[in-house]
Tab-separated table of C-alpha atoms and ligand atoms in Angstrom:
chain	number	residue	atom	x	y	z
A	1	UNK	CA	-4.448	33.764	11.519
A	2	UNK	CA	-1.576	31.657	10.359
A	3	UNK	CA	-0.785	30.502	13.874
A	4	UNK	CA	-4.256	29.740	14.400
A	5	UNK	CA	-4.464	27.684	11.191
A	6	UNK	CA	-1.483	25.774	11.824
A	7	UNK	CA	-2.303	24.687	15.345
A	8	UNK	CA	-5.882	23.588	14.114
A	9	UNK	CA	-4.494	21.479	11.343
A	10	UNK	CA	-0.978	20.342	12.928
A	11	UNK	CA	-2.698	16.932	14.082
A	12	UNK	CA	-1.529	14.124	11.550
A	13	UNK	CA	-3.270	10.500	11.410
A	14	UNK	CA	-0.281	9.138	13.134
A	15	UNK	CA	0.961	9.829	16.615
A	16	UNK	CA	4.120	11.948	16.253
A	17	UNK	CA	7.364	10.395	17.136
A	18	UNK	CA	8.617	13.845	17.417
A	19	UNK	CA	6.409	16.822	16.937
A	20	UNK	CA	7.211	19.160	14.308
A	21	UNK	CA	9.607	22.051	15.496
A	22	UNK	CA	8.542	25.522	15.217
A	23	UNK	CA	10.739	26.144	12.513
A	24	UNK	CA	9.790	22.993	10.660
A	25	UNK	CA	6.085	24.412	11.106
A	26	UNK	CA	7.087	27.733	9.616
A	27	UNK	CA	8.846	25.949	6.751
A	28	UNK	CA	5.347	24.269	6.210
A	29	UNK	CA	3.551	27.351	6.459
A	30	UNK	CA	5.705	29.267	4.246
A	31	UNK	CA	5.872	26.310	1.680
A	32	UNK	CA	1.948	26.334	1.689
A	33	UNK	CA	2.060	30.084	0.819
A	34	UNK	CA	4.196	29.757	-2.042
A	35	UNK	CA	2.075	27.286	-3.654
A	36	UNK	CA	1.440	28.966	-7.303
A	37	UNK	CA	-1.918	30.152	-7.920
A	38	UNK	CA	-3.362	29.426	-4.372
A	39	UNK	CA	-6.745	30.734	-4.650
A	40	UNK	CA	-7.849	32.430	-1.446
A	41	UNK	CA	-11.376	32.817	-2.614
A	42	UNK	CA	-12.164	28.878	-2.479
A	43	UNK	CA	-13.692	27.818	0.672
A	44	UNK	CA	-11.520	24.507	1.119
A	45	UNK	CA	-8.550	26.726	1.304
A	46	UNK	CA	-9.718	27.332	5.000
A	47	UNK	CA	-10.346	23.753	5.860
A	48	UNK	CA	-6.911	22.415	6.092
A	49	UNK	CA	-3.096	23.738	5.886
A	50	UNK	CA	-0.996	20.801	5.090
A	51	UNK	CA	2.224	20.655	7.298
A	52	UNK	CA	4.344	20.258	4.125
A	53	UNK	CA	2.745	22.340	2.019
A	54	UNK	CA	0.675	19.686	-0.052
A	55	UNK	CA	-1.324	16.559	0.447
A	56	UNK	CA	0.002	13.905	-1.415
A	57	UNK	CA	-2.506	11.365	-2.841
A	58	UNK	CA	-0.142	9.283	-4.899
A	59	UNK	CA	-0.740	5.766	-5.401
A	60	UNK	CA	2.926	4.550	-4.752
A	61	UNK	CA	5.628	5.784	-3.902
A	62	UNK	CA	3.095	7.419	-1.514
A	63	UNK	CA	3.111	9.729	1.448
A	64	UNK	CA	4.802	8.709	4.558
A	65	UNK	CA	4.061	9.986	8.200
A	66	UNK	CA	5.859	13.098	8.671
A	67	UNK	CA	7.184	12.114	11.817
A	68	UNK	CA	9.041	9.082	10.481
A	69	UNK	CA	10.563	11.552	7.678
A	70	UNK	CA	11.732	13.934	10.649
A	71	UNK	CA	12.963	10.999	12.909
A	72	UNK	CA	14.891	9.912	9.779
A	73	UNK	CA	16.090	13.244	9.126
A	74	UNK	CA	17.280	13.532	12.591
A	75	UNK	CA	19.605	10.325	12.355
A	76	UNK	CA	20.275	10.823	8.432
A	77	UNK	CA	24.136	12.117	9.236
A	78	UNK	CA	24.784	10.241	12.424
A	79	UNK	CA	22.981	7.211	13.077
A	80	UNK	CA	22.568	6.831	16.927
A	81	UNK	CA	25.874	8.059	17.481
A	82	UNK	CA	27.697	6.049	15.129
A	83	UNK	CA	29.188	8.929	13.212
A	84	UNK	CA	27.992	7.235	9.917
A	85	UNK	CA	24.493	7.303	8.354
A	86	UNK	CA	22.714	3.824	8.196
A	87	UNK	CA	23.294	3.650	4.467
A	88	UNK	CA	26.891	3.854	4.934
A	89	UNK	CA	27.347	1.342	7.302
A	90	UNK	CA	28.071	-2.547	6.924
A	91	UNK	CA	24.605	-4.749	6.521
A	92	UNK	CA	26.170	-7.175	8.957
A	93	UNK	CA	27.289	-4.439	11.764
A	94	UNK	CA	25.672	-4.058	14.964
A	95	UNK	CA	23.552	-1.264	14.123
A	96	UNK	CA	21.919	-2.531	11.186
A	97	UNK	CA	21.355	-6.032	12.819
A	98	UNK	CA	19.566	-4.263	15.664
A	99	UNK	CA	17.342	-2.201	12.986
A	100	UNK	CA	16.171	-4.988	10.812
A	101	UNK	CA	15.684	-7.493	14.039
A	102	UNK	CA	13.572	-4.598	15.487
A	103	UNK	CA	11.767	-4.014	12.063
A	104	UNK	CA	10.803	-7.710	11.912
A	105	UNK	CA	9.943	-8.037	15.231
A	106	UNK	CA	7.660	-4.863	15.080
A	107	UNK	CA	5.949	-6.243	12.019
A	108	UNK	CA	5.474	-9.540	14.017
A	109	UNK	CA	3.738	-7.942	16.754
A	110	UNK	CA	1.569	-5.586	14.306
A	111	UNK	CA	0.184	-8.408	12.369
A	112	UNK	CA	0.432	-10.909	15.013
A	113	UNK	CA	2.354	-13.330	12.491
A	114	UNK	CA	2.590	-16.660	13.785
A	115	UNK	CA	5.653	-18.634	14.581
A	116	UNK	CA	4.789	-20.875	11.560
A	117	UNK	CA	5.380	-17.906	9.180
A	118	UNK	CA	8.938	-16.418	8.076
A	119	UNK	CA	9.227	-12.624	7.676
A	120	UNK	CA	11.242	-12.031	4.569
A	121	UNK	CA	12.789	-8.635	3.340
A	122	UNK	CA	13.203	-8.720	-0.219
A	123	UNK	CA	14.256	-6.958	-3.469
A	124	UNK	CA	12.750	-6.525	-6.770
A	125	UNK	CA	9.466	-5.273	-6.012
A	126	UNK	CA	5.997	-7.145	-5.719
A	127	UNK	CA	6.516	-7.768	-9.460
A	128	UNK	CA	9.317	-10.173	-8.768
A	129	UNK	CA	6.786	-12.177	-6.305
A	130	UNK	CA	4.685	-12.709	-9.536
A	131	UNK	CA	7.494	-15.232	-10.513
A	132	UNK	CA	8.893	-16.368	-7.206
A	133	UNK	CA	5.631	-17.429	-5.957
A	134	UNK	CA	5.072	-20.287	-8.730
A	135	UNK	CA	8.885	-20.807	-8.736
A	136	UNK	CA	8.899	-21.803	-5.195
A	137	UNK	CA	5.257	-23.396	-4.832
A	138	UNK	CA	5.206	-25.515	-7.857
A	139	UNK	CA	7.313	-28.532	-8.455
A	140	UNK	CA	7.400	-27.949	-12.197
A	141	UNK	CA	5.965	-25.751	-14.907
A	142	UNK	CA	3.136	-27.905	-15.623
A	143	UNK	CA	1.732	-27.751	-12.001
A	144	UNK	CA	-1.643	-25.931	-12.230
A	145	UNK	CA	-2.467	-22.882	-10.095
A	146	UNK	CA	-5.573	-20.664	-9.765
A	147	UNK	CA	-5.783	-16.977	-10.136
A	148	UNK	CA	-8.693	-14.540	-9.149
A	149	UNK	CA	-8.431	-11.901	-11.841
A	150	UNK	CA	-9.690	-8.666	-10.073
A	151	UNK	CA	-7.766	-5.985	-11.926
A	152	UNK	CA	-4.580	-5.079	-13.706
A	153	UNK	CA	-2.041	-6.224	-10.865
A	154	UNK	CA	-3.598	-9.761	-10.289
A	155	UNK	CA	-3.671	-9.845	-14.270
A	156	UNK	CA	0.013	-9.245	-14.632
A	157	UNK	CA	0.605	-11.717	-11.796
A	158	UNK	CA	-1.220	-14.401	-13.680
A	159	UNK	CA	0.774	-13.642	-16.815
A	160	UNK	CA	3.789	-13.945	-15.137
A	161	UNK	CA	2.676	-17.247	-13.295
A	162	UNK	CA	2.021	-18.700	-16.535
A	163	UNK	CA	5.596	-18.867	-17.386
A	164	UNK	CA	6.366	-21.183	-14.244
A	165	UNK	CA	3.297	-23.032	-13.566
A	166	UNK	CA	-0.084	-23.977	-15.613
A	167	UNK	CA	-1.723	-20.989	-14.201
A	168	UNK	CA	-5.519	-20.637	-15.089
A	169	UNK	CA	-7.908	-17.822	-14.207
A	170	UNK	CA	-10.595	-19.307	-11.598
A	171	UNK	CA	-12.434	-15.827	-11.914
A	172	UNK	CA	-12.213	-12.705	-13.613
A	173	UNK	CA	-13.586	-9.288	-13.427
A	174	UNK	CA	-12.541	-8.198	-16.537
A	175	UNK	CA	-15.966	-7.937	-18.259
A	176	UNK	CA	-17.300	-5.843	-15.461
A	177	UNK	CA	-14.070	-3.591	-15.974
A	178	UNK	CA	-12.660	-4.579	-12.387
A	179	UNK	CA	-15.325	-3.092	-10.398
A	180	UNK	CA	-16.349	-6.285	-8.366
A	181	UNK	CA	-15.525	-9.176	-6.779
A	182	UNK	CA	-17.048	-12.667	-6.976
A	183	UNK	CA	-19.043	-14.552	-4.148
A	184	UNK	CA	-16.341	-16.874	-3.103
A	185	UNK	CA	-18.372	-19.982	-4.444
A	186	UNK	CA	-18.131	-18.454	-8.078
A	187	UNK	CA	-14.516	-19.029	-7.941
A	188	UNK	CA	-13.685	-22.102	-9.968
A	189	UNK	CA	-11.037	-23.525	-8.119
A	190	UNK	CA	-8.979	-26.690	-9.333
A	191	UNK	CA	-8.505	-29.000	-6.565
A	192	UNK	CA	-5.173	-29.958	-7.903
A	193	UNK	CA	-3.893	-26.393	-8.101
A	194	UNK	CA	-0.960	-25.939	-6.016
A	195	UNK	CA	-2.252	-22.506	-4.675
A	196	UNK	CA	-4.910	-19.717	-5.192
A	197	UNK	CA	-3.819	-16.413	-5.667
A	198	UNK	CA	-5.430	-13.247	-5.039
A	199	UNK	CA	-4.594	-9.489	-5.079
A	200	UNK	CA	-6.193	-8.338	-1.611
A	201	UNK	CA	-6.522	-4.576	-3.199
A	202	UNK	CA	-6.184	-3.630	-6.700
A	203	UNK	CA	-4.270	-0.344	-6.421
A	204	UNK	CA	-5.607	0.939	-10.097
A	205	UNK	CA	-9.428	-0.111	-9.598
A	206	UNK	CA	-9.695	0.582	-6.127
A	207	UNK	CA	-11.570	-3.082	-5.438
A	208	UNK	CA	-10.647	-4.683	-2.056
A	209	UNK	CA	-11.303	-8.006	-0.613
A	210	UNK	CA	-13.067	-7.568	2.835
A	211	UNK	CA	-12.902	-11.167	3.689
A	212	UNK	CA	-10.625	-13.897	1.854
A	213	UNK	CA	-11.842	-17.110	-0.104
A	214	UNK	CA	-11.171	-20.671	1.464
A	215	UNK	CA	-8.451	-22.041	-1.015
A	216	UNK	CA	-10.224	-25.428	-1.972
A	217	UNK	CA	-6.947	-27.066	-3.334
A	218	UNK	CA	-5.716	-29.864	-1.986
A	219	UNK	CA	-2.502	-28.057	-0.376
A	220	UNK	CA	-4.804	-25.495	1.040
A	221	UNK	CA	-2.513	-22.653	0.178
A	222	UNK	CA	-3.944	-19.244	-0.277
A	223	UNK	CA	-1.339	-16.440	-1.540
A	224	UNK	CA	-2.019	-12.565	-1.651
A	225	UNK	CA	-0.446	-9.725	-3.131
A	226	UNK	CA	-1.401	-7.468	-0.500
A	227	UNK	CA	1.094	-4.621	-1.660
A	228	UNK	CA	-1.682	-1.711	-1.599
A	229	UNK	CA	-3.464	-2.440	1.687
A	230	UNK	CA	-0.579	-4.169	3.739
A	231	UNK	CA	-0.772	-2.880	7.419
A	232	UNK	CA	-3.674	-1.133	6.834
A	233	UNK	CA	-5.815	-3.474	9.053
A	234	UNK	CA	-5.496	-6.540	10.995
A	235	UNK	CA	-5.188	-9.626	9.055
A	236	UNK	CA	-5.283	-13.433	10.149
A	237	UNK	CA	-1.982	-14.339	8.705
A	238	UNK	CA	-2.395	-17.959	9.744
A	239	UNK	CA	-5.044	-18.178	6.557
A	240	UNK	CA	-2.105	-17.489	4.091
A	241	UNK	CA	0.776	-19.418	2.503
A	242	UNK	CA	2.278	-16.276	1.450
A	243	UNK	CA	1.505	-12.676	1.855
A	244	UNK	CA	3.813	-10.522	-0.095
A	245	UNK	CA	3.975	-6.497	-0.436
A	246	UNK	CA	5.905	-3.877	-1.912
A	247	UNK	CA	6.819	-1.543	0.729
A	248	UNK	CA	6.229	1.560	-1.066
A	249	UNK	CA	2.465	2.342	-0.194
A	250	UNK	CA	1.801	1.716	3.430
A	251	UNK	CA	5.133	1.139	5.142
A	252	UNK	CA	8.262	2.580	3.635
A	253	UNK	CA	10.044	3.735	0.510
A	254	UNK	CA	10.275	1.478	-2.788
A	255	UNK	CA	13.301	-0.567	-2.727
A	256	UNK	CA	11.970	-3.309	-0.152
A	257	UNK	CA	9.466	-5.972	-0.682
A	258	UNK	CA	8.024	-7.887	2.416
A	259	UNK	CA	7.053	-11.423	1.954
A	260	UNK	CA	5.352	-13.516	5.161
A	261	UNK	CA	5.880	-17.144	3.871
A	262	UNK	CA	4.459	-20.240	5.862
A	263	UNK	CA	7.866	-22.001	6.784
A	264	UNK	CA	6.753	-25.819	5.507
A	265	UNK	CA	6.340	-23.975	2.001
A	266	UNK	CA	10.006	-23.122	1.948
A	267	UNK	CA	12.785	-25.259	0.558
A	268	UNK	CA	11.011	-26.667	-2.405
A	269	UNK	CA	11.673	-24.393	-5.161
A	270	UNK	CA	11.831	-25.498	-8.868
A	271	UNK	CA	15.459	-26.448	-9.599
A	272	UNK	CA	15.686	-23.362	-12.222
A	273	UNK	CA	14.863	-20.929	-9.343
A	274	UNK	CA	17.592	-18.141	-9.449
A	275	UNK	CA	19.068	-17.975	-6.056
A	276	UNK	CA	17.615	-14.530	-5.204
A	277	UNK	CA	14.059	-15.774	-6.027
A	278	UNK	CA	14.340	-18.950	-3.662
A	279	UNK	CA	12.898	-18.175	-0.429
A	280	UNK	CA	15.177	-20.621	1.379
A	281	UNK	CA	17.915	-18.146	0.762
A	282	UNK	CA	16.652	-15.358	2.686
A	283	UNK	CA	15.005	-17.695	5.190
A	284	UNK	CA	18.355	-19.255	5.940
A	285	UNK	CA	20.286	-15.805	6.032
A	286	UNK	CA	17.940	-13.815	7.979
A	287	UNK	CA	17.329	-11.517	4.783
A	288	UNK	CA	20.768	-10.900	4.786
A	289	UNK	CA	21.973	-13.282	2.185
A	290	UNK	CA	23.319	-10.376	-0.239
A	291	UNK	CA	23.253	-6.621	0.833
A	292	UNK	CA	19.760	-5.654	1.483
A	293	UNK	CA	18.224	-2.611	0.839
A	294	UNK	CA	19.317	-1.023	4.053
A	295	UNK	CA	18.005	2.266	4.276
A	296	UNK	CA	14.081	0.998	3.124
A	297	UNK	CA	14.379	-1.518	5.586
A	298	UNK	CA	15.329	1.055	8.270
A	299	UNK	CA	12.425	3.394	7.130
A	300	UNK	CA	9.930	0.441	7.251
A	301	UNK	CA	11.078	0.021	11.224
A	302	UNK	CA	10.064	3.392	11.779
A	303	UNK	CA	6.758	3.260	10.291
A	304	UNK	CA	6.156	0.042	11.918
A	305	UNK	CA	7.083	2.055	15.459
A	306	UNK	CA	4.745	4.688	14.176
A	307	UNK	CA	1.751	2.249	13.837
A	308	UNK	CA	2.393	0.505	17.168
A	309	UNK	CA	2.284	3.654	18.874
A	310	UNK	CA	-0.932	4.765	17.202
A	311	UNK	CA	-2.453	1.493	19.042
A	312	UNK	CA	-1.821	-1.163	16.373
A	313	UNK	CA	-3.659	-2.256	13.097
A	314	UNK	CA	-7.214	-2.128	14.742
A	315	UNK	CA	-6.853	1.475	15.531
A	316	UNK	CA	-5.172	2.190	12.176
A	317	UNK	CA	-8.301	0.277	10.292
A	318	UNK	CA	-10.886	2.623	12.226
A	319	UNK	CA	-9.153	5.748	11.190
A	320	UNK	CA	-8.825	4.582	7.571
A	321	UNK	CA	-12.638	3.406	7.634
A	322	UNK	CA	-13.257	6.831	8.707
A	323	UNK	CA	-11.208	8.671	6.140
A	324	UNK	CA	-12.784	6.331	3.227
A	325	UNK	CA	-16.093	6.716	4.491
A	326	UNK	CA	-16.453	10.611	4.337
A	327	UNK	CA	-14.810	10.413	0.597
A	328	UNK	CA	-17.022	7.839	-0.677
A	329	UNK	CA	-20.109	9.680	1.028
A	330	UNK	CA	-18.967	12.890	-0.929
A	331	UNK	CA	-18.997	10.663	-4.092
A	332	UNK	CA	-22.201	9.129	-3.585
A	333	UNK	CA	-23.909	12.380	-2.072
A	334	UNK	CA	-23.133	14.293	-5.183
A	335	UNK	CA	-26.253	13.457	-7.245
A	336	UNK	CA	-24.006	11.970	-9.760
A	337	UNK	CA	-21.380	14.599	-10.174
A	338	UNK	CA	-18.790	12.324	-9.043
A	339	UNK	CA	-19.044	8.461	-9.915
A	340	UNK	CA	-17.336	5.598	-8.328
A	341	UNK	CA	-17.863	2.770	-10.386
A	342	UNK	CA	-16.786	0.023	-7.812
A	343	UNK	CA	-19.488	-2.113	-6.051
A	344	UNK	CA	-19.994	-0.542	-2.477
A	345	UNK	CA	-19.277	-3.826	-0.657
A	346	UNK	CA	-15.838	-4.233	-2.088
A	347	UNK	CA	-14.620	-0.310	-2.328
A	348	UNK	CA	-11.163	0.018	-1.331
A	349	UNK	CA	-10.310	1.981	1.807
A	350	UNK	CA	-6.997	2.947	0.328
A	351	UNK	CA	-7.561	3.711	-3.259
A	352	UNK	CA	-10.701	5.638	-4.249
A	353	UNK	CA	-11.289	5.929	-8.063
A	354	UNK	CA	-13.834	8.112	-9.282
A	355	UNK	CA	-14.777	10.039	-12.495
A	356	UNK	CA	-16.752	13.454	-13.093
A	357	UNK	CA	-19.929	13.019	-14.937
A	358	UNK	CA	-19.011	16.055	-16.921
A	359	UNK	CA	-16.326	14.223	-18.727
A	360	UNK	CA	-12.748	14.135	-19.201
A	361	UNK	CA	-11.962	18.230	-19.643
A	362	UNK	CA	-13.449	18.615	-16.203
A	363	UNK	CA	-11.368	15.870	-14.653
A	364	UNK	CA	-8.436	17.841	-16.152
A	365	UNK	CA	-9.549	21.007	-14.733
A	366	UNK	CA	-10.388	19.305	-11.214
A	367	UNK	CA	-6.936	17.764	-10.918
A	368	UNK	CA	-5.250	21.113	-12.038
A	369	UNK	CA	-7.332	23.189	-9.529
A	370	UNK	CA	-7.034	20.553	-7.045
A	371	UNK	CA	-2.930	20.834	-7.350
A	372	UNK	CA	-3.140	24.581	-6.858
A	373	UNK	CA	-5.014	23.910	-3.735
A	374	UNK	CA	-2.001	21.748	-2.525
A	375	UNK	CA	-3.789	18.384	-3.366
A	376	UNK	CA	-1.540	16.531	-5.430
A	377	UNK	CA	-0.879	13.303	-7.719
A	378	UNK	CA	-4.861	12.697	-7.960
A	379	UNK	CA	-4.488	11.583	-11.644
A	380	UNK	CA	-5.962	8.168	-12.161
A	381	UNK	CA	-3.766	5.565	-13.547
A	382	UNK	CA	-2.984	6.149	-17.301
A	383	UNK	CA	-4.519	2.828	-18.158
A	384	UNK	CA	-7.947	3.984	-16.564
A	385	UNK	CA	-7.906	7.651	-16.492
A	386	UNK	CA	-10.251	9.805	-14.120
A	387	UNK	CA	-9.294	10.849	-10.758
A	388	UNK	CA	-7.847	8.533	-8.054
A	389	UNK	CA	-7.313	9.516	-4.396
A	390	UNK	CA	-5.137	7.227	-2.635
A	391	UNK	CA	-5.355	7.755	1.049
A	392	UNK	CA	-3.038	5.374	2.704
A	393	UNK	CA	-2.441	5.329	6.498
A	394	UNK	CA	-0.142	8.218	6.425
A	395	UNK	CA	-2.812	10.360	4.711
A	396	UNK	CA	-3.951	12.583	7.455
A	397	UNK	CA	-7.782	12.923	8.225
A	398	UNK	CA	-7.338	16.723	7.365
A	399	UNK	CA	-6.281	15.975	3.808
A	400	UNK	CA	-9.315	13.892	3.023
A	401	UNK	CA	-11.482	16.583	4.644
A	402	UNK	CA	-9.797	19.247	2.512
A	403	UNK	CA	-10.210	17.039	-0.624
A	404	UNK	CA	-13.981	16.521	0.200
A	405	UNK	CA	-14.448	20.663	0.743
A	406	UNK	CA	-12.689	21.011	-2.537
A	407	UNK	CA	-14.888	18.546	-4.144
A	408	UNK	CA	-17.856	20.314	-3.157
A	409	UNK	CA	-16.469	23.490	-4.230
A	410	UNK	CA	-15.908	22.634	-7.604
A	411	UNK	CA	-19.424	21.143	-8.071
A	412	UNK	CA	-20.741	24.317	-6.806
A	413	UNK	CA	-18.575	26.461	-9.147
A	414	UNK	CA	-19.044	24.078	-12.327
A	415	UNK	CA	-22.590	23.076	-11.936
B	1	PMP	N1	0.746	-5.220	-6.822
B	1	PMP	C1	0.098	-4.285	-6.593
B	1	PMP	C2	-1.266	-4.574	-5.764
B	1	PMP	C3	0.553	-2.926	-6.591
B	1	PMP	O1	-0.195	-1.884	-6.476
B	1	PMP	C4	2.082	-2.800	-7.282
B	1	PMP	C5	2.601	-1.466	-7.671
B	1	PMP	N2	1.671	-0.469	-8.043
B	1	PMP	C6	2.612	-3.976	-7.697
B	1	PMP	C7	2.127	-5.257	-7.522
B	1	PMP	C8	3.775	-3.778	-8.428
B	1	PMP	O2	4.760	-3.573	-7.276
B	1	PMP	P1	6.377	-3.100	-7.717
B	1	PMP	O3	6.267	-1.810	-8.208
B	1	PMP	O4	6.943	-3.022	-6.296
B	1	PMP	O5	6.847	-4.394	-8.397
């Protein structure tokens, strides 16, 4: 019975670089059996047995493809015959040089990044980009810039930008509790603004841009924080002056932040810009000005290989749309038992927030029971509460199917 269950559920959403060994599969099975309080009577237990014992719905750091972790494990102690871990070797040596160049080239292929744009591997998280962007794009703190504030992350970006620019809110979703996006002509753009900033996917509120506004500023620059939907679908990079993203949702571990910057925007930073925040520093040094987060960049490289092996981002987007579709259908088909407050046209394929009409105590019970069933980290962000299922690229379809089965089961047991 267990062998059949394992076979039925060992098809992850990504192509395996290496299929799990029988020993690894046994460990996964054993660990799923070890889950405390696993309720054999609950119907969703039959739906899917996660390979690692749990399905991890965390918003970030988030689940990574099992195949990538296994490859990293295989290479951890002796990186490709060097006798060293990639964590232990010079960032200027031939092994790491090849790894970072391959990662950059694969990302360029994945997102079809044009030659007009530089790819930079940076540190400090996406949060550091909240200041780096105005420092690099504004000549002085009195330069106007426009922000679409569609949730907590763009609000944070706006507040930080105010220190280094004359930032204004061109549209805010605050009154609607960040459940919608504006029609693009409702964004009050200042023609003098140095850039228009958006957050393409609000991780906490689950609001995602399906298309992007045209910047109406004279410089024609659109900047996007893509932290939580980076590499989840194809993007026309040429429309953006800057795209930035912390890696720890879709493409790797925390510690590295990727910025894709139009080359002509590099080299004009405000004089007070710290050397580490000036894009020119990193562009001139191929992201090796100082010691980079080597291990994180290496893992991103493995993830990029995996995404290419899946057929690229158009294929990845199809899988993401399918996963999100069955989850939203379950919410909308629950006769109001589960509620997603986000306007349908802008619902995120990555972060699905929902509440239970029965209230907070039932939400707690839902989250606790789901954890016993091997579906973990489903608690909504502390600022909004409720439930949030983050279903990034590496979340297998089986994980979402199991969650949907659990939701139906929970509703039936707690009408
Ligand atoms: N922007 C978005 C959309 C995010 O989701 C996050 C992190 N959750 C951040 C920015 C901040 O990223 P970091 O923790 O890498 O600074």
